[in-house]
Amino acid sequence: MFTSRGDAHKLYLKLKDTYERNQSLDELRELTEIEEIQSFYNSLRSSTLEKIYYRVLKEKNGMGIIPVFVSAGPWLLFLFSKKLQEFLFANGSVLFFVFITIYLLILTISVILHFREKAWAEVHAKIIKDILTYRPSKSNPSS
C-alpha cells in the first residue's frame, strides 16, 4: 500500500481495506489510540483539562525552534570558524562530505520528528477543545 499522498490518505486506504474485509474499524490501532486519548481526557475535570490544553498549545507553538536550531547551528559553525574550515578541507574533501552527510541526516530526522510531534500536539489540542466545548457549562459543579 505505497502512496505518496500522505498519512491521511494512507489511513483512508487502511480503513477502506479493513471495511472491505468486513472487519471492525473500531479495532484499528489508529482509532483505538485516539479513543484512549479521548477517554483519558474525558475522565479529567474541566479545570485540569484547560491547564493541559494551554500546555499542549505551548508545546505545539514552541516546537518551531527545533528545525531552526538544527539547521542554523552547523552553518554558523561552518561559516564563522576558519579552524573548522581548515580541518574539514585539510585532507581533501572527505571530511567535508562526512560533515555534510551527518548534518543532512540529523536535519532530516529532526524535521520529520518536528512535524510528527506538532501533528500529535494538534490532535491532543483538538480533542481537549472538543471535550471542553461539548461539556456542560462551568457553572455545573461536577465539571
XYZ file of N, CA, C and O in Angstrom:
572
model
N 0.835 -1.172 0.000
C 0.000 0.000 0.000
C 0.887 1.244 0.000
O 0.807 2.074 0.875
N 1.730 1.403 -0.991
C 2.579 2.587 -1.068
C 1.828 3.719 -1.741
O 1.191 3.546 -2.773
N 1.894 4.871 -1.118
C 1.307 6.068 -1.703
C 2.100 7.275 -1.239
O 2.625 7.291 -0.130
N 2.207 8.257 -2.083
C 2.922 9.478 -1.707
C 1.938 10.584 -1.327
O 2.312 11.738 -1.263
N 0.704 10.231 -1.059
C -0.330 11.223 -0.770
C -0.399 11.636 0.687
O -1.171 12.481 1.043
N 0.347 11.034 1.550
C 0.358 11.447 2.944
C -0.369 10.480 3.862
O -1.013 9.530 3.435
N -0.260 10.782 5.151
C -0.795 9.897 6.174
C -2.315 9.814 6.152
O -2.879 8.757 6.433
N -2.998 10.902 5.851
C -4.467 10.872 5.825
C -4.962 9.915 4.742
O -5.898 9.145 4.963
N -4.317 9.937 3.594
C -4.735 9.037 2.513
C -4.369 7.594 2.848
O -5.137 6.676 2.545
N -3.219 7.399 3.492
C -2.843 6.041 3.912
C -3.861 5.505 4.912
O -4.229 4.322 4.853
N -4.307 6.358 5.833
C -5.325 5.943 6.789
C -6.614 5.585 6.058
O -7.243 4.564 6.353
N -7.002 6.400 5.099
C -8.205 6.119 4.309
C -8.090 4.755 3.631
O -9.025 3.952 3.673
N -6.949 4.485 3.015
C -6.771 3.202 2.335
C -6.841 2.038 3.313
O -7.433 0.993 3.006
N -6.269 2.215 4.494
C -6.315 1.165 5.511
C -7.745 0.954 6.003
O -8.189 -0.184 6.172
N -8.471 2.049 6.232
C -9.866 1.946 6.646
C -10.709 1.242 5.577
O -11.520 0.365 5.882
N -10.497 1.633 4.343
C -11.246 1.049 3.228
C -10.959 -0.442 3.101
O -11.878 -1.255 2.946
N -9.692 -0.805 3.205
C -9.294 -2.217 3.120
C -9.904 -3.025 4.264
O -10.421 -4.122 4.055
N -9.862 -2.484 5.457
C -10.434 -3.160 6.628
C -11.944 -3.319 6.465
O -12.506 -4.388 6.746
N -12.594 -2.289 6.000
C -14.043 -2.317 5.781
C -14.414 -3.359 4.725
O -15.379 -4.111 4.896
N -13.652 -3.398 3.633
C -13.937 -4.346 2.548
C -13.721 -5.787 2.982
O -14.300 -6.709 2.399
N -12.886 -6.007 3.992
C -12.665 -7.360 4.528
C -13.664 -7.678 5.645
O -13.508 -8.678 6.344
N -14.669 -6.817 5.800
C -15.718 -6.985 6.807
C -15.160 -7.093 8.224
O -15.667 -7.839 9.051
N -14.103 -6.338 8.496
C -13.537 -6.285 9.836
C -13.981 -4.992 10.504
O -14.303 -4.011 9.839
N -13.958 -5.013 11.824
C -14.394 -3.848 12.575
C -13.367 -2.717 12.476
O -12.184 -2.919 12.759
N -13.832 -1.537 12.116
C -12.952 -0.376 12.052
C -12.552 0.085 13.447
O -11.480 0.661 13.632
N -13.412 -0.185 14.418
C -13.150 0.264 15.786
C -11.960 -0.440 16.428
O -11.489 -0.010 17.476
N -11.498 -1.516 15.838
C -10.361 -2.251 16.404
C -9.018 -1.847 15.798
O -7.982 -2.354 16.212
N -9.029 -0.940 14.839
C -7.777 -0.480 14.240
C -6.977 0.308 15.271
O -7.516 1.121 16.001
N -5.673 0.075 15.298
C -4.792 0.731 16.254
C -4.887 2.249 16.154
O -4.900 2.954 17.163
N -4.977 2.771 14.949
C -5.044 4.216 14.752
C -6.279 4.826 15.416
O -6.235 5.955 15.903
N -7.382 4.087 15.410
C -8.613 4.600 16.006
C -8.687 4.305 17.497
O -9.196 5.136 18.266
N -8.188 3.156 17.922
C -8.210 2.848 19.359
C -7.293 3.782 20.128
O -7.583 4.137 21.271
N -6.219 4.192 19.497
C -5.293 5.135 20.141
C -5.999 6.470 20.419
O -5.881 7.028 21.518
N -6.740 6.957 19.450
C -7.490 8.208 19.621
C -8.568 8.025 20.687
O -8.783 8.897 21.535
N -9.236 6.876 20.667
C -10.278 6.610 21.655
C -9.709 6.584 23.077
O -10.328 7.101 24.011
N -8.518 6.028 23.236
C -7.871 6.004 24.560
C -7.549 7.417 25.039
O -7.736 7.741 26.217
N -7.072 8.249 24.134
C -6.762 9.644 24.480
C -8.042 10.367 24.886
O -8.081 11.051 25.914
N -9.097 10.208 24.099
C -10.377 10.843 24.414
C -10.913 10.377 25.757
O -11.387 11.191 26.561
N -10.840 9.092 25.994
C -11.350 8.531 27.243
C -10.598 9.106 28.449
O -11.204 9.479 29.458
N -9.289 9.180 28.326
C -8.499 9.728 29.430
C -8.858 11.188 29.693
O -9.119 11.575 30.822
N -8.874 11.984 28.645
C -9.186 13.403 28.825
C -10.614 13.607 29.334
O -10.880 14.535 30.091
N -11.536 12.756 28.927
C -12.914 12.846 29.419
C -13.003 12.582 30.914
O -13.920 13.055 31.577
N -12.065 11.820 31.450
C -12.106 11.474 32.869
C -11.595 12.610 33.767
O -11.731 12.532 34.979
N -11.009 13.635 33.166
C -10.434 14.734 33.942
C -11.442 15.863 34.141
O -12.349 16.054 33.331
N -11.236 16.615 35.215
C -12.057 17.797 35.466
C -11.766 18.851 34.400
O -10.663 18.935 33.880
N -12.738 19.693 34.150
C -12.586 20.739 33.132
C -11.452 21.699 33.477
O -10.698 22.118 32.594
N -11.312 22.042 34.747
C -10.250 22.980 35.132
C -8.862 22.376 34.854
O -7.962 23.077 34.395
N -8.718 21.095 35.113
C -7.450 20.422 34.818
C -7.240 20.338 33.309
O -6.139 20.566 32.810
N -8.298 20.025 32.605
C -8.225 19.899 31.158
C -7.847 21.218 30.487
O -7.080 21.235 29.520
N -8.342 22.324 31.016
C -7.976 23.635 30.473
C -6.482 23.889 30.640
O -5.829 24.393 29.727
N -5.933 23.524 31.790
C -4.490 23.704 32.015
C -3.682 22.838 31.061
O -2.660 23.284 30.513
N -4.133 21.620 30.860
C -3.447 20.722 29.918
C -3.519 21.302 28.512
O -2.532 21.273 27.763
N -4.675 21.842 28.155
C -4.850 22.442 26.829
C -3.846 23.573 26.606
O -3.195 23.640 25.560
N -3.696 24.431 27.590
C -2.745 25.539 27.456
C -1.316 25.011 27.325
O -0.513 25.546 26.557
N -1.000 23.972 28.064
C 0.339 23.392 27.987
C 0.586 22.761 26.610
O 1.669 22.889 26.043
N -0.427 22.086 26.083
C -0.315 21.486 24.751
C -0.110 22.582 23.700
O 0.706 22.436 22.785
N -0.834 23.698 23.827
C -0.646 24.818 22.898
C 0.773 25.361 22.979
O 1.386 25.676 21.957
N 1.288 25.473 24.202
C 2.658 25.949 24.388
C 3.640 25.016 23.683
O 4.545 25.460 22.983
N 3.445 23.726 23.867
C 4.334 22.753 23.232
C 4.232 22.825 21.707
O 5.234 22.800 21.008
N 2.998 22.917 21.223
C 2.785 22.962 19.767
C 3.441 24.197 19.153
O 4.092 24.121 18.121
N 3.287 25.330 19.802
C 3.842 26.572 19.264
C 5.340 26.711 19.523
O 6.012 27.443 18.815
N 5.858 26.034 20.512
C 7.277 26.120 20.827
C 8.145 25.176 20.029
O 9.368 25.236 20.093
N 7.535 24.298 19.255
C 8.309 23.305 18.515
C 9.024 23.879 17.305
O 9.898 23.241 16.757
N 8.681 25.059 16.883
C 9.291 25.638 15.691
C 10.767 25.937 15.850
O 11.493 26.067 14.870
N 11.240 26.019 17.064
C 12.646 26.336 17.290
C 13.560 25.161 16.956
O 14.724 25.360 16.629
N 13.049 23.951 17.006
C 13.883 22.773 16.767
C 14.483 22.783 15.360
O 15.698 22.682 15.207
N 13.681 22.893 14.288
C 14.292 22.900 12.956
C 15.213 24.097 12.727
O 16.226 23.987 12.050
N 14.862 25.249 13.306
C 15.706 26.427 13.142
C 17.069 26.181 13.788
O 18.120 26.446 13.189
N 17.062 25.665 14.999
C 18.303 25.385 15.707
C 19.151 24.361 14.966
O 20.343 24.548 14.773
N 18.521 23.281 14.529
C 19.266 22.213 13.862
C 19.815 22.683 12.522
O 20.923 22.335 12.141
N 19.052 23.499 11.826
C 19.530 23.932 10.511
C 20.524 25.083 10.596
O 21.421 25.189 9.769
N 20.394 25.943 11.589
C 21.274 27.107 11.674
C 22.591 26.814 12.376
O 23.633 27.352 11.989
N 22.559 25.974 13.385
C 23.752 25.703 14.186
C 24.974 25.284 13.387
O 26.028 25.942 13.447
N 24.893 24.202 12.623
C 26.069 23.762 11.865
C 26.558 24.783 10.839
O 27.751 24.931 10.624
N 25.628 25.506 10.222
C 26.055 26.501 9.234
C 26.783 27.663 9.893
O 27.736 28.204 9.335
N 26.348 28.045 11.071
C 27.064 29.102 11.790
C 28.486 28.651 12.122
O 29.440 29.410 11.961
N 28.601 27.411 12.580
C 29.938 26.876 12.854
C 30.780 26.863 11.582
O 31.956 27.219 11.581
N 30.150 26.421 10.517
C 30.867 26.279 9.250
C 31.261 27.639 8.671
O 32.387 27.816 8.195
N 30.386 28.600 8.711
C 30.652 29.888 8.095
C 31.634 30.751 8.886
O 32.419 31.492 8.304
N 31.565 30.676 10.208
C 32.342 31.595 11.031
C 33.596 30.996 11.665
O 34.311 31.679 12.374
N 33.888 29.781 11.402
C 35.050 29.179 12.031
C 36.099 28.805 10.979
O 35.970 27.796 10.289
N 37.112 29.612 10.903
C 38.192 29.336 9.947
C 38.878 28.021 10.291
O 39.221 27.238 9.408
N 39.038 27.742 11.594
C 39.675 26.488 12.022
C 38.861 25.281 11.570
O 39.422 24.283 11.141
N 37.549 25.383 11.693
C 36.693 24.281 11.262
C 36.823 24.064 9.764
O 36.930 22.926 9.302
N 36.864 25.139 9.004
C 37.019 25.014 7.564
C 38.372 24.391 7.210
O 38.450 23.525 6.338
N 39.419 24.823 7.898
C 40.739 24.239 7.648
C 40.732 22.752 7.967
O 41.310 21.951 7.239
N 40.086 22.362 9.058
C 40.023 20.963 9.455
C 39.236 20.133 8.444
O 39.656 19.046 8.048
N 38.078 20.654 8.004
C 37.231 19.907 7.083
C 37.866 19.743 5.706
O 37.609 18.755 5.018
N 38.691 20.698 5.294
C 39.298 20.619 3.969
C 40.768 20.226 4.013
O 41.440 20.229 2.974
N 41.274 19.856 5.187
C 42.700 19.526 5.332
C 43.101 18.332 4.468
O 44.127 18.358 3.813
N 42.326 17.299 4.470
C 42.659 16.084 3.708
C 41.742 15.943 2.498
O 41.117 14.911 2.300
N 41.667 16.952 1.723
C 40.755 16.931 0.591
C 39.352 17.259 1.069
O 39.163 18.013 2.011
N 38.386 16.652 0.452
C 37.004 16.973 0.799
C 36.289 15.817 1.493
O 35.078 15.871 1.665
N 37.014 14.790 1.921
C 36.395 13.633 2.558
C 35.679 14.033 3.846
O 34.516 13.685 4.055
N 36.351 14.770 4.725
C 35.723 15.191 5.975
C 34.539 16.123 5.729
O 33.558 16.088 6.459
N 34.656 16.945 4.687
C 33.548 17.835 4.352
C 32.306 17.020 3.984
O 31.207 17.316 4.436
N 32.499 15.984 3.170
C 31.368 15.151 2.777
C 30.803 14.374 3.967
O 29.592 14.198 4.077
N 31.655 13.939 4.876
C 31.186 13.278 6.093
C 30.364 14.266 6.923
O 29.280 13.939 7.406
N 30.893 15.479 7.083
C 30.197 16.524 7.829
C 28.825 16.810 7.215
O 27.810 16.856 7.919
N 28.784 16.985 5.904
C 27.532 17.292 5.215
C 26.557 16.119 5.327
O 25.359 16.323 5.562
N 27.035 14.903 5.201
C 26.169 13.731 5.307
C 25.547 13.637 6.695
O 24.339 13.434 6.826
N 26.364 13.786 7.720
C 25.859 13.730 9.093
C 24.881 14.877 9.335
O 23.817 14.689 9.926
N 25.244 16.047 8.875
C 24.372 17.215 9.036
C 23.019 16.985 8.369
O 21.965 17.228 8.977
N 23.001 16.518 7.139
C 21.740 16.296 6.431
C 20.912 15.193 7.083
O 19.679 15.287 7.138
N 21.570 14.182 7.601
C 20.870 13.113 8.299
C 20.195 13.646 9.565
O 19.009 13.393 9.807
N 20.935 14.398 10.358
C 20.377 14.985 11.580
C 19.248 15.958 11.238
O 18.202 15.960 11.893
N 19.432 16.768 10.219
C 18.404 17.721 9.804
C 17.135 17.000 9.363
O 16.036 17.359 9.787
N 17.283 15.967 8.561
C 16.124 15.219 8.066
C 15.359 14.571 9.216
O 14.130 14.693 9.299
N 16.077 13.917 10.117
C 15.428 13.268 11.253
C 14.721 14.294 12.133
O 13.582 14.085 12.552
N 15.385 15.404 12.401
C 14.776 16.402 13.288
C 13.542 17.038 12.660
O 12.562 17.309 13.364
N 13.543 17.265 11.365
C 12.369 17.858 10.708
C 11.206 16.869 10.702
O 10.060 17.240 10.976
N 11.502 15.595 10.445
C 10.447 14.579 10.484
C 9.853 14.492 11.885
O 8.630 14.494 12.060
N 10.705 14.424 12.886
C 10.230 14.365 14.274
C 9.450 15.625 14.648
O 8.433 15.556 15.341
N 9.934 16.762 14.196
C 9.257 18.034 14.485
C 7.817 18.018 13.980
O 6.884 18.336 14.725
N 7.623 17.659 12.730
C 6.277 17.688 12.169
C 5.390 16.590 12.748
O 4.187 16.780 12.920
N 5.977 15.459 13.092
C 5.207 14.398 13.731
C 4.732 14.844 15.113
O 3.573 14.666 15.470
N 5.636 15.434 15.893
C 5.274 15.926 17.221
C 4.259 17.063 17.143
O 3.337 17.141 17.951
N 4.429 17.931 16.173
C 3.487 19.042 16.005
C 2.097 18.511 15.643
O 1.086 19.026 16.128
N 2.051 17.472 14.818
C 0.767 16.881 14.446
C 0.086 16.257 15.662
O -1.124 16.416 15.856
N 0.855 15.552 16.500
C 0.265 14.956 17.702
C -0.194 16.025 18.681
O -1.229 15.878 19.339
N 0.550 17.100 18.791
C 0.124 18.192 19.665
C -1.202 18.771 19.174
O -2.086 19.093 19.971
N -1.357 18.876 17.873
C -2.604 19.378 17.300
C -3.761 18.425 17.585
O -4.877 18.869 17.898
N -3.517 17.124 17.498
C -4.555 16.141 17.800
C -5.000 16.276 19.253
O -6.200 16.327 19.544
N -4.049 16.343 20.170
C -4.386 16.479 21.585
C -5.150 17.781 21.838
O -6.146 17.785 22.576
N -4.696 18.874 21.240
C -5.374 20.158 21.424
C -6.812 20.100 20.914
O -7.732 20.600 21.567
N -7.021 19.482 19.781
C -8.373 19.388 19.197
C -9.274 18.512 20.058
O -10.437 18.860 20.304
N -8.765 17.392 20.533
C -9.564 16.507 21.393
C -9.967 17.242 22.665
O -11.135 17.222 23.067
N -9.005 17.910 23.299
C -9.297 18.643 24.539
C -10.311 19.749 24.278
O -11.266 19.925 25.039
N -10.106 20.499 23.203
C -11.016 21.604 22.879
C -12.431 21.079 22.633
O -13.408 21.681 23.099
N -12.552 19.964 21.925
C -13.872 19.384 21.676
C -14.543 18.948 22.976
O -15.735 19.183 23.179
N -13.790 18.324 23.858
C -14.352 17.891 25.139
C -14.829 19.098 25.930
O -15.941 19.101 26.463
N -14.001 20.132 26.008
C -14.383 21.327 26.765
C -15.579 22.032 26.138
O -16.428 22.577 26.841
N -15.670 22.008 24.828
C -16.775 22.665 24.123
C -18.100 21.958 24.374
O -19.130 22.612 24.562
N -18.087 20.635 24.381
C -19.338 19.881 24.486
C -19.707 19.481 25.907
O -20.747 18.886 26.116
N -18.898 19.834 26.887
C -19.248 19.572 28.285
C -20.262 20.601 28.746
O -20.352 21.700 28.203
N -20.998 20.246 29.829
C -21.894 21.257 30.417
C -21.096 22.485 30.848
O -19.894 22.400 31.067
N -21.773 23.598 31.012
C -21.099 24.859 31.314
C -20.313 24.786 32.626
O -20.540 23.914 33.456
N -19.424 25.753 32.825
C -18.558 25.807 34.004
C -19.355 25.985 35.288
O -18.862 25.699 36.368
N -20.570 26.475 35.194
C -21.361 26.692 36.389
C -21.807 25.389 37.024
O -22.227 25.338 38.160
N -21.696 24.293 36.276
C -22.037 22.973 36.798
C -20.918 22.505 37.704
O -19.784 22.334 37.263
N -21.162 22.272 39.004
C -20.100 21.911 39.926
C -19.455 20.559 39.632
O -18.364 20.293 40.083
N -20.080 19.701 38.862
C -19.495 18.391 38.594
C -18.469 18.434 37.482
O -17.796 17.464 37.210
N -18.336 19.540 36.764
C -17.389 19.594 35.662
C -16.047 20.088 36.063
O -15.789 20.629 37.047
